[in-house]
Coordinates of C-alpha atoms and ligand atoms in Angstrom, one line a residue:
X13 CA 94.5 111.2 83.1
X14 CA 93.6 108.4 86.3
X15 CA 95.9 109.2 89.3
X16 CA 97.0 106.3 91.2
X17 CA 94.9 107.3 94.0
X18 CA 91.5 108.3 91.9
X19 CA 92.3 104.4 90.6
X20 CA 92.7 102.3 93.8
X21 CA 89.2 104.0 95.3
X22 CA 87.2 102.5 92.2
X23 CA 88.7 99.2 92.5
X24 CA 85.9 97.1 93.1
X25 CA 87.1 94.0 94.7
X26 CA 87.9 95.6 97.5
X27 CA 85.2 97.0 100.7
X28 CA 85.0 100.9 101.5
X29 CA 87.1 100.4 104.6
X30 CA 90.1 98.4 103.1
X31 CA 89.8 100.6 100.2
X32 CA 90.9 103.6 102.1
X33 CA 93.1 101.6 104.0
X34 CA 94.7 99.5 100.8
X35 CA 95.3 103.5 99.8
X36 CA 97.3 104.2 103.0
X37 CA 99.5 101.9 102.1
X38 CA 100.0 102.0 98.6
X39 CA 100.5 105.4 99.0
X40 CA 103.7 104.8 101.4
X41 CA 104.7 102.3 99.2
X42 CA 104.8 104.9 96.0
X43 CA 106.6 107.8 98.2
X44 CA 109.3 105.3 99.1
X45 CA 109.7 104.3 95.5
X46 CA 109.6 107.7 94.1
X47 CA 112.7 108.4 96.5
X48 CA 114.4 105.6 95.5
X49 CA 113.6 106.9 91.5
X50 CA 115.1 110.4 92.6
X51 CA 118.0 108.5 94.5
X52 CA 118.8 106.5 91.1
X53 CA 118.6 108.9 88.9
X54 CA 121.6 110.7 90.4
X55 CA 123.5 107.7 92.0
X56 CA 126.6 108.1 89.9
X57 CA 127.1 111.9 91.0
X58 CA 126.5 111.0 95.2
X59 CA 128.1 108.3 97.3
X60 CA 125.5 105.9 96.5
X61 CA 127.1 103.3 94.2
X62 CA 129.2 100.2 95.3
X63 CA 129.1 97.8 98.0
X64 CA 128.8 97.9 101.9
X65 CA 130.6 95.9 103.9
X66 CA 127.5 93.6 105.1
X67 CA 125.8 90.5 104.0
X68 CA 122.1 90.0 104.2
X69 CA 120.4 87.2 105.5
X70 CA 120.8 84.9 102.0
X71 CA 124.5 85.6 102.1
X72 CA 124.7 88.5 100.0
X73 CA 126.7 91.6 99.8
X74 CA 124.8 94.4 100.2
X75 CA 125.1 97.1 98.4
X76 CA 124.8 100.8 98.9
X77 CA 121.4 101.4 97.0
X78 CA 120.0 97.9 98.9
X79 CA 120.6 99.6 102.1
X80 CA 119.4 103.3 101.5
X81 CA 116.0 101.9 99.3
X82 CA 115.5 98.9 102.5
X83 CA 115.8 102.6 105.1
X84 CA 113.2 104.6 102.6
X85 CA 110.8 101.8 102.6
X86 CA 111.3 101.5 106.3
X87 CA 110.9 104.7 107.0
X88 CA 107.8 105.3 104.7
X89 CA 105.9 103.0 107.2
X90 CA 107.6 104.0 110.5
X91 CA 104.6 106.3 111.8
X92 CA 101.8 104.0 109.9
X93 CA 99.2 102.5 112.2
X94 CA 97.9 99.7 110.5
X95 CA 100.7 98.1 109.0
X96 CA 102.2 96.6 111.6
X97 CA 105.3 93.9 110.2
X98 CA 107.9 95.1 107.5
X99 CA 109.5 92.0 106.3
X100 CA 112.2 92.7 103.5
X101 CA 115.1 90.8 101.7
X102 CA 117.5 93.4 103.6
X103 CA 116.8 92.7 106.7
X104 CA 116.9 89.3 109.2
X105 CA 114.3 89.6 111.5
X106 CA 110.3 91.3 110.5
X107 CA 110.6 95.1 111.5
X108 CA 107.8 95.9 113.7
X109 CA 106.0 99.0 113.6
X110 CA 105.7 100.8 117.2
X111 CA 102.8 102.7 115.9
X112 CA 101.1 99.7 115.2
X113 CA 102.4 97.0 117.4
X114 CA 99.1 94.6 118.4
X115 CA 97.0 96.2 116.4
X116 CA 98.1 96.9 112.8
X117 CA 95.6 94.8 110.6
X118 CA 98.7 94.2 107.6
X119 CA 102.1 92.8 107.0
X120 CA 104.6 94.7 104.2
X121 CA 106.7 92.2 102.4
X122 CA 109.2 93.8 100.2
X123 CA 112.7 93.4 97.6
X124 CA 113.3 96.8 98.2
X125 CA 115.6 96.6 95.1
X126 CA 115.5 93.7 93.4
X127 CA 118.6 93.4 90.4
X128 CA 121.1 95.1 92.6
X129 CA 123.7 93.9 90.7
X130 CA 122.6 96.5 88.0
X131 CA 122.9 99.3 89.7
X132 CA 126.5 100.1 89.1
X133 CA 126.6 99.7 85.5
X134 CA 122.7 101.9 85.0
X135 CA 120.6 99.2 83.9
X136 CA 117.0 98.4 84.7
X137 CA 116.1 97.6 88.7
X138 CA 112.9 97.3 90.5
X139 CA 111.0 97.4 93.9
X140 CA 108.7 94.4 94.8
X141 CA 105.9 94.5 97.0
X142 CA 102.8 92.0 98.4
X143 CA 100.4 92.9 100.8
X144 CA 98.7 90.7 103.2
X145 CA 96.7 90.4 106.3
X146 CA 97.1 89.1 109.6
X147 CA 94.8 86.5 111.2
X148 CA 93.5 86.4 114.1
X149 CA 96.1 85.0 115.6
X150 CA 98.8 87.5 114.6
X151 CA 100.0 85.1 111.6
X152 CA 101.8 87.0 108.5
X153 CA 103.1 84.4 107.3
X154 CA 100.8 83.8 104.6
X155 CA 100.1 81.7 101.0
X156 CA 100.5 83.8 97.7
X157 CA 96.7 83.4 97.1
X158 CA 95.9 85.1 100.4
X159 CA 97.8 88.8 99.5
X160 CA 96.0 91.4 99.4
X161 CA 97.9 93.0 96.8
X162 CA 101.0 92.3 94.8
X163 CA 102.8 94.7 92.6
X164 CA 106.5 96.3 92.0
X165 CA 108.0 99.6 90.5
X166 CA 110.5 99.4 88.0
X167 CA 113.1 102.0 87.3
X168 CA 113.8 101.8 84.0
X169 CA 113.7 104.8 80.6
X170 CA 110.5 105.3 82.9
X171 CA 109.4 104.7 86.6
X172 CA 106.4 102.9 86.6
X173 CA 104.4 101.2 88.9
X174 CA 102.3 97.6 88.1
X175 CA 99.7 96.1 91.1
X176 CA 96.6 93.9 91.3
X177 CA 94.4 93.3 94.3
X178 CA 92.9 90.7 92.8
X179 CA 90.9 92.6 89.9
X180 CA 93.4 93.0 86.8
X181 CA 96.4 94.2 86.6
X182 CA 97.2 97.8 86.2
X183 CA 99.9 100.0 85.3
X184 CA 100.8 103.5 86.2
X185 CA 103.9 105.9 84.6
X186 CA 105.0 107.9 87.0
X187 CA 105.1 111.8 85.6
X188 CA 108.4 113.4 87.1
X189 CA 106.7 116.6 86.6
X190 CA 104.3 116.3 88.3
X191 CA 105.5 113.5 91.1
X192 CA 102.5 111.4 90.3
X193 CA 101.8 108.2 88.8
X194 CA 99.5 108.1 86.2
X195 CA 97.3 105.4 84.7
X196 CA 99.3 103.9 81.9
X197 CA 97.6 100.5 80.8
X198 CA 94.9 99.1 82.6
X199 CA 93.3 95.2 82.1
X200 CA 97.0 93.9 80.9
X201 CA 97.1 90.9 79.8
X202 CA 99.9 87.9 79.1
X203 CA 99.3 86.3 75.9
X204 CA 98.7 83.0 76.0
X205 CA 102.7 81.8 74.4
X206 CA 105.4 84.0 73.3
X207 CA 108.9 83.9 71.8
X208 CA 110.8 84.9 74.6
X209 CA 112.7 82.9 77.0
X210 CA 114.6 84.4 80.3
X211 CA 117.3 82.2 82.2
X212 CA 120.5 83.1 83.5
X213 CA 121.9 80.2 81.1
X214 CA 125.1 80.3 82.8
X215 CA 124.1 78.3 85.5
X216 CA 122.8 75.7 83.4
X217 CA 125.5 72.7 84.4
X218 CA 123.5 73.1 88.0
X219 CA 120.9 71.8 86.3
X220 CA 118.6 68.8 86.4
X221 CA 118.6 66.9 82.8
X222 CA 115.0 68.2 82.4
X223 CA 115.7 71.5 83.5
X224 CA 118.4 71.5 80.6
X225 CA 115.9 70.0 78.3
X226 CA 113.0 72.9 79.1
X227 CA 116.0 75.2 77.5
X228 CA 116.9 73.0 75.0
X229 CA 113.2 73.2 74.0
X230 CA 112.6 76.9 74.0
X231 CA 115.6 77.6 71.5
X232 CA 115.0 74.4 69.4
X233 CA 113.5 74.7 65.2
X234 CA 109.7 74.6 65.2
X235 CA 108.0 77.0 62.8
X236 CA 104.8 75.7 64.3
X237 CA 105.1 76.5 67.9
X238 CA 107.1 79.9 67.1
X239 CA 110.9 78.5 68.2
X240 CA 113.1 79.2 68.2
X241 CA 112.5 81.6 70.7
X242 CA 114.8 84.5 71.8
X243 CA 116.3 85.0 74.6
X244 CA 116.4 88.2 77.0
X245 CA 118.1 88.5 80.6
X246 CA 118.7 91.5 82.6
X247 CA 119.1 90.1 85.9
X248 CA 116.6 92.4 87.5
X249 CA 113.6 89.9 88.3
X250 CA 111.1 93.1 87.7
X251 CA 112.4 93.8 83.9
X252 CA 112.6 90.5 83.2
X253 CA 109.2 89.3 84.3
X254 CA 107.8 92.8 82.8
X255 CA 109.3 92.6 79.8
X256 CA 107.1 88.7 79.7
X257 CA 103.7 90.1 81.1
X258 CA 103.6 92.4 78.2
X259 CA 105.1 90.9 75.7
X260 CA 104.5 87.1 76.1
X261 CA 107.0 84.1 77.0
X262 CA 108.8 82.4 80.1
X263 CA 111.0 83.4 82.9
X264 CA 113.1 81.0 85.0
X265 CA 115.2 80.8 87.5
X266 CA 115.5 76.9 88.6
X267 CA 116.4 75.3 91.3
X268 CA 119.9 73.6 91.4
X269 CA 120.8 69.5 91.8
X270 CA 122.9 71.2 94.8
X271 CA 120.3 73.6 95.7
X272 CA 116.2 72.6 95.0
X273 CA 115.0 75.9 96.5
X274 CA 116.7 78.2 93.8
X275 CA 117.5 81.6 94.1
X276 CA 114.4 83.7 94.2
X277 CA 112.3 84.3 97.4
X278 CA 108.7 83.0 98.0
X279 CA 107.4 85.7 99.8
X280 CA 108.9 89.3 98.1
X281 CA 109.5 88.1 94.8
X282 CA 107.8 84.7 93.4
X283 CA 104.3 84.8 95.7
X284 CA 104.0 88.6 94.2
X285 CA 104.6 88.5 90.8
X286 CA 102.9 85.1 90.5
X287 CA 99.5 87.2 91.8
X288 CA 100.5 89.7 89.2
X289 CA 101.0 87.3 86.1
X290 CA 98.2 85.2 86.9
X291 CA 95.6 88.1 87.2
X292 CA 97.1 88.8 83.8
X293 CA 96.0 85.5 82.5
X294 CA 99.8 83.6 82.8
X295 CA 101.0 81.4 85.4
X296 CA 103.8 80.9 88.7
X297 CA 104.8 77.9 89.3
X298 CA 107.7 76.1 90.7
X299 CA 107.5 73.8 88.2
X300 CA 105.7 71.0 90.2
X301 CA 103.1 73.2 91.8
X302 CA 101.6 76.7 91.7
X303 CA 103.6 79.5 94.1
X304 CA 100.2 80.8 94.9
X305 CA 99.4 77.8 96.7
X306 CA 102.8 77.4 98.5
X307 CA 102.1 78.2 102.7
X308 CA 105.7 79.3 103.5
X309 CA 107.5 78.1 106.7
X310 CA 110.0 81.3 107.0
X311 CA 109.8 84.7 106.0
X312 CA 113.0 84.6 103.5
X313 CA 112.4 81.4 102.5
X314 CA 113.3 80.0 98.6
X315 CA 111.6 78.5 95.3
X316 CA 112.4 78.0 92.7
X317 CA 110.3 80.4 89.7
X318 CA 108.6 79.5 86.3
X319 CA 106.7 82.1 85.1
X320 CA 105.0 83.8 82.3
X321 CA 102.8 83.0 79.5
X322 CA 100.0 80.0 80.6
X323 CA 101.1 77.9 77.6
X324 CA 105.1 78.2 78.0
X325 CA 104.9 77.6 81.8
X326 CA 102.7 74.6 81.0
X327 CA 105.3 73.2 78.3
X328 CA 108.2 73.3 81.3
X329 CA 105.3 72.0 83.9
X330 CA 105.1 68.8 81.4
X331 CA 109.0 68.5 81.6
X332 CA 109.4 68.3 85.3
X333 CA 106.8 66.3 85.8
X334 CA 108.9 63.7 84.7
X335 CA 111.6 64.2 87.5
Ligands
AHM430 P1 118.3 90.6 94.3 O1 116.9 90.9 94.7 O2 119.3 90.5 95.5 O3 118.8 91.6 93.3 O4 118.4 89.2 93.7 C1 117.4 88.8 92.8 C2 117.9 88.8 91.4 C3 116.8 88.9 90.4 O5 116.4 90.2 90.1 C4 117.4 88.3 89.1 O6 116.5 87.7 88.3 C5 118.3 87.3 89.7 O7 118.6 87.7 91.1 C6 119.6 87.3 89.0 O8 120.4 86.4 89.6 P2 121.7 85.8 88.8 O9 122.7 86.9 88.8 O10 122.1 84.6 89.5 O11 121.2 85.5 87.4
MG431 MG1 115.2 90.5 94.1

């Protein structure tokens, strides 16, 4: 069996030095998510479930889990030397890390939990991180295709962990037994179309017409193309999108006529798992360009997210063109 660890060292994209230093971090990374595992597993029988009484920074409620994964990740990186910002969904302003402050060579961006909504009601949830480095000038604020590495951990029958630094895409099961992630599947790829389509359809009167259509496609009769397709929503970005790399398909979550910059955040979730799908062989788009080639203005700032299978994210491309 190939450790986590015994993996990243053999990667080959990346130089000695990063290598060791790409470890440092992953490693924080998994010991924050394997708390977060232990703390879900158990979350019923502690004081863990239900809401708090603040709002993050999109207007959001958080809730108890949100807070306590946001303080493990926080705290995994809170005597690191080279990372020096923590950016994440649950908090305002970029944390900065004393240990490294003017000097640490990375920036953290993380969804600490990402599908919160599930976490009373014990469905799937996930952790997603990107990795990238500063310039010269101090800059983290950084496009997609610039990370360093992209990944997430999803909680689910099984914790695992899925990252690329740019040379596939890997996956690793975490054994509880042993505390360790293990290699699971290495080299994934997306096929090329699928017959799965994932949209929270209830929002579909926000739509554009050729938003609707895109839907309207997906679920229409064509023996020839596969459709009808079925559809599959958790509402836990990480399943979701998973649940696509392997199997094939699309994931969407538009923007609104009242709201063009959607739901979903450039840099923790869409910049991410766009490096992830692509090095798989799909694509992230917004549906007019790629994410990977977005430069973002803010750190919490919005896009909207098609993503998936090359072919199927192509087919919705073509649509809103047309807009
Ligand atoms: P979160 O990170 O605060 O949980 O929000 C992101 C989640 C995604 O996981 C999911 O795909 C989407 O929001 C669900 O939103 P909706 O309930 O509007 O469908
Ligand atoms: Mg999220």
């Amino acid at each position: 069996m190939v450790s986590l660890t015994h993996h990243i060292v053999e990667q080959r994209r990346l130089q000695p030095d990063s290598a060791e230093e790409f470890s440092t971090i992953i490693n924080r990374i998994v010991s924050g998510g394997k708390s977060i595992a232990r703390d879900l597993s158990s979350a019923g029988l502690s004081d863990r479930l239900g809401t708090t009484d603040a709002k993050n920074v999109h207007g959001e409620q958080v809730q108890r889990m949100d807070a306590r994964a946001n303080q493990l990740f926080v705290e995994a990186f809170q005597d690191c030397d080279i990372v020096q910002i923590v950016v994440s969904e649950e908090m305002d302003e970029p944390f900065v890390v004393a240990h490294a402050e003017g000097s640490g060579k990375y920036a953290v961006f993380f969804d600490p939990l990402d599908g919160s909504s599930n976490i009373d009601v014990n469905v799937s949830l996930g952790s997603i991180f990107s990795i990238h480095r500063l310039d010269s000038t101090g800059n983290f604020l950084k496009a997609g295709c610039e990370q360093v590495a992209g990944g997430y951990l999803l909680y689910g029958a099984s914790t695992i962990l899925v990252y690329t630094c740019g040379d596939g895409v890997h996956q690793f099961t975490l054994d509880p037994v042993a505390g360790e992630f293990f290699l699971s599947a290495s080299n994934v790829q997306i096929p090329a179309r699928g017959n799965i389509y994932s949209v929270n359809e209830g929002n579909s009167s926000k739509w554009s017409k050729n938003m609707r259509n895109i839907v309207d496609y997906f679920r229409d009769d064509d023996k020839e193309t596969g459709r009808p397709y079925s559809s599959r929503y958790t509402g836990c970005l990480v399943a979701d999108v998973h649940r696509v790399l392997l199997k094939g398909g699309i994931y969407l979550y538009p923007g609104e006529v009242q709201k063009p910059e959607g739901k979903l955040r450039l840099m923790y979730e869409a910049a991410p798992l766009s490096f992830v799908v692509e090095q798989a062989g799909g694509l992230g788009s917004t549906g007019v360009e790629r994410i990977a080639g977005i430069h973002p203005k803010t750190p919490h700032q919005c896009v909207p997210l098609i993503i998936g299978s090359r072919e199927d994210v192509e087919v919705a491309e073509h649509f809103l063109c047309r807009e």
